[in-house]
Coordinates of C-alpha atoms in Angstrom, one line a residue:
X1 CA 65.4 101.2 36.3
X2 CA 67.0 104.3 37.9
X3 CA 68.2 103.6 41.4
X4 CA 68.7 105.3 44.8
X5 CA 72.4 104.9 46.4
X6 CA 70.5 101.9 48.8
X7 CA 69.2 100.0 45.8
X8 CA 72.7 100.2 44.3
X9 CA 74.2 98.7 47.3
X10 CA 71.1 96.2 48.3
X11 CA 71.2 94.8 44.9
X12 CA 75.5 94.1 44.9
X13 CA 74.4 92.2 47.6
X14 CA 71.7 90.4 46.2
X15 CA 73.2 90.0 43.6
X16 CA 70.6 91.6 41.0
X17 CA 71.4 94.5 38.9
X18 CA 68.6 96.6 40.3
X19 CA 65.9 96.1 42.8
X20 CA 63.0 97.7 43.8
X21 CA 61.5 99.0 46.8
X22 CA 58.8 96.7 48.8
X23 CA 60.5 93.5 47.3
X24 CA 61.7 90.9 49.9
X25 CA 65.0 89.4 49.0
X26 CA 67.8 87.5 50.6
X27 CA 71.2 90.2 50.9
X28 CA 74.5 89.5 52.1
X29 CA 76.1 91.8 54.6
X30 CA 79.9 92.3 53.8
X31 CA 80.1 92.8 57.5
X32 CA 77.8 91.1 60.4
X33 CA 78.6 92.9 64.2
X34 CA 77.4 93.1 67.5
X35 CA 78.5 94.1 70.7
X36 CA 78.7 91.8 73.6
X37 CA 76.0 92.0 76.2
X38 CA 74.7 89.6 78.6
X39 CA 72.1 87.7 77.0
X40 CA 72.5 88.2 73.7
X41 CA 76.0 87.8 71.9
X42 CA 76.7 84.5 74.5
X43 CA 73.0 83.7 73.5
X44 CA 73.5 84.1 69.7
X45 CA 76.9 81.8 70.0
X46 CA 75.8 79.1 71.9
X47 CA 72.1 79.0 69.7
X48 CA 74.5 79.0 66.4
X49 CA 76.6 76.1 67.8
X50 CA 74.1 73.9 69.6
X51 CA 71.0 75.0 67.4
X52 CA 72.4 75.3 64.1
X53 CA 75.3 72.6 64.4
X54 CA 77.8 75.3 63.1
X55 CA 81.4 74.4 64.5
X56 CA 83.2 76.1 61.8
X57 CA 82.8 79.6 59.5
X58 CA 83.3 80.0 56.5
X59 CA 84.1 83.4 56.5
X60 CA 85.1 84.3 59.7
X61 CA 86.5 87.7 58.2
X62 CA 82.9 89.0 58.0
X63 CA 81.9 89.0 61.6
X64 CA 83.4 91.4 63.9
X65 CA 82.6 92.0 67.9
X66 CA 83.0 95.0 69.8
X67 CA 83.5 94.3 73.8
X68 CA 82.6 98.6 74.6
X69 CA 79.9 97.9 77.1
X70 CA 80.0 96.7 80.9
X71 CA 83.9 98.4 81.2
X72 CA 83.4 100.6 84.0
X73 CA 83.1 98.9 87.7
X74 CA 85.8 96.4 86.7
X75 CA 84.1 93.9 88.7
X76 CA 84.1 89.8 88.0
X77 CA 80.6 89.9 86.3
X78 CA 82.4 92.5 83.8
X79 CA 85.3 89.8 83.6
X80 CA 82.7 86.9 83.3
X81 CA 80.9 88.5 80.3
X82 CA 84.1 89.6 78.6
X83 CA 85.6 86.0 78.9
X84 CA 82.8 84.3 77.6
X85 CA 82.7 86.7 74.5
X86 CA 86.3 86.2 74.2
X87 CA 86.2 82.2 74.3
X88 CA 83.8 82.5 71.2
X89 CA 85.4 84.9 69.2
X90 CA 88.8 82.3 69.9
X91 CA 86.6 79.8 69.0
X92 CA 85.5 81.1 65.9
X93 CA 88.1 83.1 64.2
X94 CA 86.2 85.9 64.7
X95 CA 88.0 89.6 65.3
X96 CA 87.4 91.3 68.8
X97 CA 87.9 94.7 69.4
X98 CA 88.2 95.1 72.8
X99 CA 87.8 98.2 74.8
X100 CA 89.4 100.5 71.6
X101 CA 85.9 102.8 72.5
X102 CA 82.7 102.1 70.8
X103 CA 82.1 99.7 68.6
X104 CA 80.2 102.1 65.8
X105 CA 83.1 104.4 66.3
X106 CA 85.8 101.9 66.0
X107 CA 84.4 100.5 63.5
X108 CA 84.5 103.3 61.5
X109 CA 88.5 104.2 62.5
X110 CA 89.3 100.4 60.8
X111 CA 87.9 101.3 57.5
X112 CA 85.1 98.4 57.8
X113 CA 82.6 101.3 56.8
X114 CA 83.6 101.8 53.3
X115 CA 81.7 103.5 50.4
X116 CA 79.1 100.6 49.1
X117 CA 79.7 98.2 51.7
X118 CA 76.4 96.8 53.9
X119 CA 77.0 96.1 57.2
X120 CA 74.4 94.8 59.4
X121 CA 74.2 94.8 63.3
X122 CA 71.9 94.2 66.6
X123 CA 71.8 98.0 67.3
X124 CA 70.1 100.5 65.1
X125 CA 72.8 103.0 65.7
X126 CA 75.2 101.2 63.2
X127 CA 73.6 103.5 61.1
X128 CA 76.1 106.2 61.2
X129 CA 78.2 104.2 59.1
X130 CA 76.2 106.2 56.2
X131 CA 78.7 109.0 56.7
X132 CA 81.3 107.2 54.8
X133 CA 78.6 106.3 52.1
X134 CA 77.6 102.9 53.4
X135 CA 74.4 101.4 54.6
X136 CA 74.9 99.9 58.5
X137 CA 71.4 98.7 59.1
X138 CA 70.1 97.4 62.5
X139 CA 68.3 94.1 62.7
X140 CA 67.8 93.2 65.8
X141 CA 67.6 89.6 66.4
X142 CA 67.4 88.7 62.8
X143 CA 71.0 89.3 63.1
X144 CA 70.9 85.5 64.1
X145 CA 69.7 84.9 60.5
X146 CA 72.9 86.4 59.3
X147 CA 75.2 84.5 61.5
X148 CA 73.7 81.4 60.3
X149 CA 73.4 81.4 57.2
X150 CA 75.8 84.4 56.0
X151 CA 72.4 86.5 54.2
X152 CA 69.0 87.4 55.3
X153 CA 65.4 88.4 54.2
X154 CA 65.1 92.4 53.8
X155 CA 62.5 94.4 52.7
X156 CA 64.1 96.7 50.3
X157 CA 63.8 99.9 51.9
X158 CA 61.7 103.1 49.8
X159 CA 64.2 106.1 50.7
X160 CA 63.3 110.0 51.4
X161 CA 66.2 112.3 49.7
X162 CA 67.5 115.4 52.0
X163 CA 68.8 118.1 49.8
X164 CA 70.8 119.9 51.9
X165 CA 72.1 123.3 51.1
X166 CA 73.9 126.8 53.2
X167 CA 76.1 125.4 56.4
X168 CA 76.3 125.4 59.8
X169 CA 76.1 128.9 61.9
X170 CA 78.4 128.6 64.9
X171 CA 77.4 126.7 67.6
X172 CA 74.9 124.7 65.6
X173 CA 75.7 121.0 64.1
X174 CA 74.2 118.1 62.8
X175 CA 72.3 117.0 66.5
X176 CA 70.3 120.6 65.5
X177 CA 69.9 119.1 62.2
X178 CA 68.3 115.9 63.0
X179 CA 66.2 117.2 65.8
X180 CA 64.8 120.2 63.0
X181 CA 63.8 117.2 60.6
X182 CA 62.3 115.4 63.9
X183 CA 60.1 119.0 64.4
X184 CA 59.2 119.1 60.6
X185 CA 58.2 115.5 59.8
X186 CA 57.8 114.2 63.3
X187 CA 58.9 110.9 64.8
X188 CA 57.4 108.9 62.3
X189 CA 58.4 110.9 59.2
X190 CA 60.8 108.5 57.3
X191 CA 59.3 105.4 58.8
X192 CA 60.6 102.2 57.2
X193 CA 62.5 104.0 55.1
X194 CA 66.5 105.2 54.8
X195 CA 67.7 108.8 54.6
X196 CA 69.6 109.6 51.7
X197 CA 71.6 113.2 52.4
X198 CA 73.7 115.2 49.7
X199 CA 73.6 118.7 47.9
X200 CA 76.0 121.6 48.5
X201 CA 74.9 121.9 52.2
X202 CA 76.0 118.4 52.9
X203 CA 79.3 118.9 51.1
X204 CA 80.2 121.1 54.1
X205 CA 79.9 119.2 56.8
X206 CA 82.5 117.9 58.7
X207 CA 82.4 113.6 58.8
X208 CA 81.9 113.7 62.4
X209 CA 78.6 116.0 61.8
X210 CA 77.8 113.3 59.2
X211 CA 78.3 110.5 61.6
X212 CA 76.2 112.3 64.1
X213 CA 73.3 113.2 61.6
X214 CA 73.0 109.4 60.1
X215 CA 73.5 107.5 63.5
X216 CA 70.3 109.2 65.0
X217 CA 68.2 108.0 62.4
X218 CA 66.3 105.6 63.8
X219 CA 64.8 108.6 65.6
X220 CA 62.8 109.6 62.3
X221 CA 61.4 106.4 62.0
X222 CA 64.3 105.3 59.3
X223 CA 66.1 101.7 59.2
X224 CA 68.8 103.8 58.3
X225 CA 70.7 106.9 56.6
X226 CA 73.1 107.5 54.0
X227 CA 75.0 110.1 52.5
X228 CA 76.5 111.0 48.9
X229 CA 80.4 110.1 48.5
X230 CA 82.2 113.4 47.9
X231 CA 86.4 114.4 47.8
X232 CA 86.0 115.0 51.9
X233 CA 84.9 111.1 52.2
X234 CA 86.2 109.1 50.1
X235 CA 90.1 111.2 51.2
X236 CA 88.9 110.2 54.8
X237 CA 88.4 106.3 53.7
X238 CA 91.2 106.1 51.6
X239 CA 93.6 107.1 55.0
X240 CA 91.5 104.1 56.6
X241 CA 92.1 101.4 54.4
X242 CA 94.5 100.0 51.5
X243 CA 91.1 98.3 49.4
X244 CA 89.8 99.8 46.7
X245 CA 86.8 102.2 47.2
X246 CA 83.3 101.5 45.3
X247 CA 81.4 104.7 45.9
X248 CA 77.6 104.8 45.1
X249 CA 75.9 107.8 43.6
X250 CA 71.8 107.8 43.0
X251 CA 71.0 107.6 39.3
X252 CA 69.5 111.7 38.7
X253 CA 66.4 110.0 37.8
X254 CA 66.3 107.6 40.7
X255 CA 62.6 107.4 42.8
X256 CA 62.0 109.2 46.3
X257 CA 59.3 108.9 48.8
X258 CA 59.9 112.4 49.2
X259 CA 62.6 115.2 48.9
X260 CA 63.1 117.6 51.2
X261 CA 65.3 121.1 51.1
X262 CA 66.7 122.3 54.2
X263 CA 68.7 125.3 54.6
X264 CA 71.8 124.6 57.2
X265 CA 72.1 128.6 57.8
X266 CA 69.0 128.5 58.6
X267 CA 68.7 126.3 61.7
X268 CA 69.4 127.1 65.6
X269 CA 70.3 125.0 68.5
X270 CA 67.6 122.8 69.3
X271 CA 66.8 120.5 72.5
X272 CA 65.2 117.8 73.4
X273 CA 63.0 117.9 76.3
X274 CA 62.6 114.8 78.7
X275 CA 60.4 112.0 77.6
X276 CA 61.5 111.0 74.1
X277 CA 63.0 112.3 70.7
X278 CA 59.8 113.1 69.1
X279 CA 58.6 115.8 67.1
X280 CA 56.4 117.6 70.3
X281 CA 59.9 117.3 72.5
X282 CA 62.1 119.3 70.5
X283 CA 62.2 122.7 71.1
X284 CA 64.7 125.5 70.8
X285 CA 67.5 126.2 73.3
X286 CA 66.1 129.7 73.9
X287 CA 62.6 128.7 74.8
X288 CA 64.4 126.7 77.6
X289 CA 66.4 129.1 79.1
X290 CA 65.1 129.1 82.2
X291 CA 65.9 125.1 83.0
X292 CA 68.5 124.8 85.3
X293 CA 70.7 121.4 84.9
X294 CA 73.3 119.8 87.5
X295 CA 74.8 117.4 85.5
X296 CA 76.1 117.5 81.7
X297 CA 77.7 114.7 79.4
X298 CA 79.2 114.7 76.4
X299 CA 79.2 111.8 74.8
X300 CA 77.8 108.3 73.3
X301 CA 78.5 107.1 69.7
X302 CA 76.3 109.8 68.5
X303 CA 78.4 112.9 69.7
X304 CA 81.3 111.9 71.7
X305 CA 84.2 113.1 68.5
X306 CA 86.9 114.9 67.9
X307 CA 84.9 117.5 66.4
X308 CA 82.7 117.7 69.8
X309 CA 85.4 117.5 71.9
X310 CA 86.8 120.6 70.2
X311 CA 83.1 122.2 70.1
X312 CA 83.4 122.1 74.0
X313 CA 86.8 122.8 74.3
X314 CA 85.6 126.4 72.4
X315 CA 82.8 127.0 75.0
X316 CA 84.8 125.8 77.9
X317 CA 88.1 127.6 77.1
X318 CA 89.3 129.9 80.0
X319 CA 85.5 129.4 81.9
X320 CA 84.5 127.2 84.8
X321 CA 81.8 124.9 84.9
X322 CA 78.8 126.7 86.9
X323 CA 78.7 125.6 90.7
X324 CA 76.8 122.2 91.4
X325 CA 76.8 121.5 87.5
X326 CA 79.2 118.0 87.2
X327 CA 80.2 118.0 83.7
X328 CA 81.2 113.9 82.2
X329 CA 83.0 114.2 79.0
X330 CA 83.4 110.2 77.3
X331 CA 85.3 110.4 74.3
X332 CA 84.1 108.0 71.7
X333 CA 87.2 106.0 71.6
X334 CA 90.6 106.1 72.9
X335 CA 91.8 107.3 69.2
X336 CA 89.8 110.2 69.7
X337 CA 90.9 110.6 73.4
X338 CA 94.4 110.3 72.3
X339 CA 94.2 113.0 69.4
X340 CA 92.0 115.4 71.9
X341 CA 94.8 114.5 74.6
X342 CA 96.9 115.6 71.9
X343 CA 95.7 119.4 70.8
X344 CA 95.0 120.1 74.2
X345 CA 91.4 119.8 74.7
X346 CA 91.5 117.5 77.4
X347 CA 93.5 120.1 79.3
X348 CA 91.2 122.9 78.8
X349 CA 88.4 120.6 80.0
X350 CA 89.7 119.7 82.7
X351 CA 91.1 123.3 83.5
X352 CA 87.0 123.8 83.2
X353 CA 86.3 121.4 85.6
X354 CA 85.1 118.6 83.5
X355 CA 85.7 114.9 84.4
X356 CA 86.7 112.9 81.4
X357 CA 86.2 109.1 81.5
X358 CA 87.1 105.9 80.0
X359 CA 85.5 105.4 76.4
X360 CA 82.2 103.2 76.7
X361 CA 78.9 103.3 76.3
X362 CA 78.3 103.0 80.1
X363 CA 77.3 106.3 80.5
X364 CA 75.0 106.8 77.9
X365 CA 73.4 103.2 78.4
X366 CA 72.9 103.8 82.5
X367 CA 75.2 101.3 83.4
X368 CA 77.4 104.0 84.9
X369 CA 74.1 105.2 86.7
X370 CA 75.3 109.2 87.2
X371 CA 71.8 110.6 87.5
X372 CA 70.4 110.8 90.9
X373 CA 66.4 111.6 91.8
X374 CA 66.8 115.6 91.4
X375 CA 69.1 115.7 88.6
X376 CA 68.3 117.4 85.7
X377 CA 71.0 116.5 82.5
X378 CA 71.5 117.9 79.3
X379 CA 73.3 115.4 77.5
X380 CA 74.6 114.4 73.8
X381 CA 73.9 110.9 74.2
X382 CA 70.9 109.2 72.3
X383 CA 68.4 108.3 74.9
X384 CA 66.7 110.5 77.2
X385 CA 63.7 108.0 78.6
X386 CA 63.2 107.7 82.2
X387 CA 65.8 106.0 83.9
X388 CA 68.3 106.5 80.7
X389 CA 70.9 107.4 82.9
X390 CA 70.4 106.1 86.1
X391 CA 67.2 107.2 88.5
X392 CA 64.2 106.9 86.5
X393 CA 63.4 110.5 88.8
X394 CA 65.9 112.5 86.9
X395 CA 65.1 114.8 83.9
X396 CA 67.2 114.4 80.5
X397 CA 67.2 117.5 78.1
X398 CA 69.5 115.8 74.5
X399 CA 71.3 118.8 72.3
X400 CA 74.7 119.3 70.6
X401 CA 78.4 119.6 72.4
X402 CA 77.9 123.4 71.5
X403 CA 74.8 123.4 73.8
X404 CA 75.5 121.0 76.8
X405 CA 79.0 123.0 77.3
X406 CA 77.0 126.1 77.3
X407 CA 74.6 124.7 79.4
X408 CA 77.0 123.7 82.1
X409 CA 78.7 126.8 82.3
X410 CA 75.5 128.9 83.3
X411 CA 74.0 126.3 85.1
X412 CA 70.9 126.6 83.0
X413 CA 69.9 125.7 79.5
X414 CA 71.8 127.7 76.8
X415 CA 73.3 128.2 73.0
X416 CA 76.7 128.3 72.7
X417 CA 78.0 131.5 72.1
X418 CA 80.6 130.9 69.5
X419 CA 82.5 133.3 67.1
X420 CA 82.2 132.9 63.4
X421 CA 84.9 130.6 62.0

């Protein structure tokens, strides 16, 4: 039976040599993560120990935690979560990565999302590992299931094929991208179902882009997303880690929910307007030009890259951030803060008057809390419902680096202005 690139790699690990969509079968995650978070990953530990009885794994090599949240205030309920996370993992065998930035971003900079792997975590976001032609899948609690017994029950995913073709215009990347598909098929539009990306279009797009495009997702109504392996990827991978890659093409004959063909040239910055990421919120940067904004942040494990550091830098170079606009700039992790420290982003940002922060997700998540009643923030994180951020008064408008950076230098809503590359 011809087979999608998710039924190739759902089937290695159920160890069939095909599946087929609808069918529930057990599937074993080469990788199982979370993040820790009070009342959750010290829940999960102590129900696997004193529930379950387990004292000992068997393969602790397939469980990694990410401590990337709660890193800010450096208080002792910060220290009290991190210890208890910490303890475990000791306990365990199990690897911690510990305030390296976040978790889906490290993750990716240790090679753990290679081409064909399946990686499964708590947060949907894990998604983006489909850049590097694996499937990250969030499970929410079932990730218990995992733990516990090293598999778990999945529905085997149908999957709606993008066909992508032209590139990028400047100032427009793959946040414009998913938001377009959100306008075109609504919220709902690949419900239940993964995204599955290739075509000439997709061959041009930088892996940030690609980790961008697949980690937002859930926002379609997908499990998850997926793109082809091409020279660009599987070069990337190969700098990441000393295994042997297994990339997965579809079979040509393979079956789709649906296809879609989207022309990259085509597209313009797009924004999403307070409230949600659905279809009716999304709206072009131009029909919002007259929305003025006071804060700004680039960031989150959706947009917070090399690639959107240097988008800013672009915008921001030898321009000042527009008066009562505060500008937060997180970098993803502290290897991408190091390489933008590096080329001299940082400096031009700063020159600009951005602040740049610690990596974390404490921004994005509202732990941070930087949005006050009247605020109004155009943001690259991946949430913009009420209290997102911090007061559940404030407005938050979601587009690319290109278009917060804009935004905050007029003081208003606005596409980059970019010249051709």
């Amino acid at each position: 039976m011809p087979q999608t690139i998710v039924e190739k790699i759902l089937a290695r690990t159920a160890g069939r040599d095909e599946v087929q969509a609808g069918q529930n079968l057990p599937c074993r995650p080469d990788h199982m993560i979370a993040y820790d978070f009070p009342g959750y990953t010290d829940v999960m530990f102590r129900q696997m120990h004193d529930d379950f009885g387990i004292t000992e794994l068997a393969e602790p090599e397939r469980y990694l935690v990410f401590i990337d949240h709660m890193l800010t205030r450096g208080d002792q309920r910060e220290e009290d979560v991190h210890r208890v996370t910490r303890e475990w993992c000791d306990y365990y065998g199990i690897t911690l990565h510990e305030a390296d930035g976040i978790g889906h971003q490290v993750m990716a900079e240790r090679g753990y999302a290679a081409p064909g792997r399946f990686l499964i975590h708590f947060d949907g976001h894990i998604s983006g590992a489909g850049a590097f032609n694996a499937l990250g899948w969030g499970v929410r609690r079932d990730l218990l299931e995992g733990w516990v017994k090293g598999e778990l029950y999945l529905d085997i995913p149908a999957t709606t094929r993008f066909e992508l073709t032209g590139e990028f215009q400047p100032g427009v990347d793959s946040r414009d991208l998913v938001h377009e598909i959100i306008a075109r098929l609504g919220a709902d539009g690949c419900a239940h179902q993964v995204m599955e990306f290739g075509g000439p279009g997709a061959r041009t797009m930088k892996i940030d882009h690609r980790q961008s495009l697949c980690g937002m997702a859930m926002f379609t109504g997908a499990v998850s997303a997926v793109f082809e392996p091409d020279e660009l990827m599987l070069e990337h991978v190969g700098r990441l880690t000393d295994g042997p890659l297994n990339p997965v093409w579809p079979d040509e004959d393979a079956t789709y929910a649906a296809v879609h063909t989207i022309d990259l040239t085509e597209l313009r910055p797009r924004v999403v307007t307070p409230g949600s990421a659905r279809s009716a919120n999304t709206m072009h940067a131009e029909d919002l030009a007259d929305t003025r904004v006071t804060k700004a942040f680039i960031g989150s494990c959706a947009s917070g890259r090399i690639e959107d550091i240097r988008a800013a830098a672009s915008v921001l170079d030898g321009r000042t951030v527009a008066p009562g606009v505060t500008l937060n700039v997180v970098p993803t992790s502290q290897a991408v803060h190091d390489q933008a420290e590096r080329e001299g982003l940082l400096d031009v940002l700063r020159d600009a008057g951005a602040r740049i922060a610690r990596s974390s997700c404490d921004f994005c998540f509202g732990y941070e809390r930087p949005l006050d009643p009247d605020d109004i923030c155009i943001s690259t994180g991946v949430l913009n419902i009420s209290g997102r951020m911090g007061s559940t008064d404030a407005g938050i408008y979601m587009g690319s680096a290109f278009t917060v950076a804009a935004s905050a230098v007029n003081g208003r809503i606005s596409a980059a202005e970019v010249a051709p590359r």
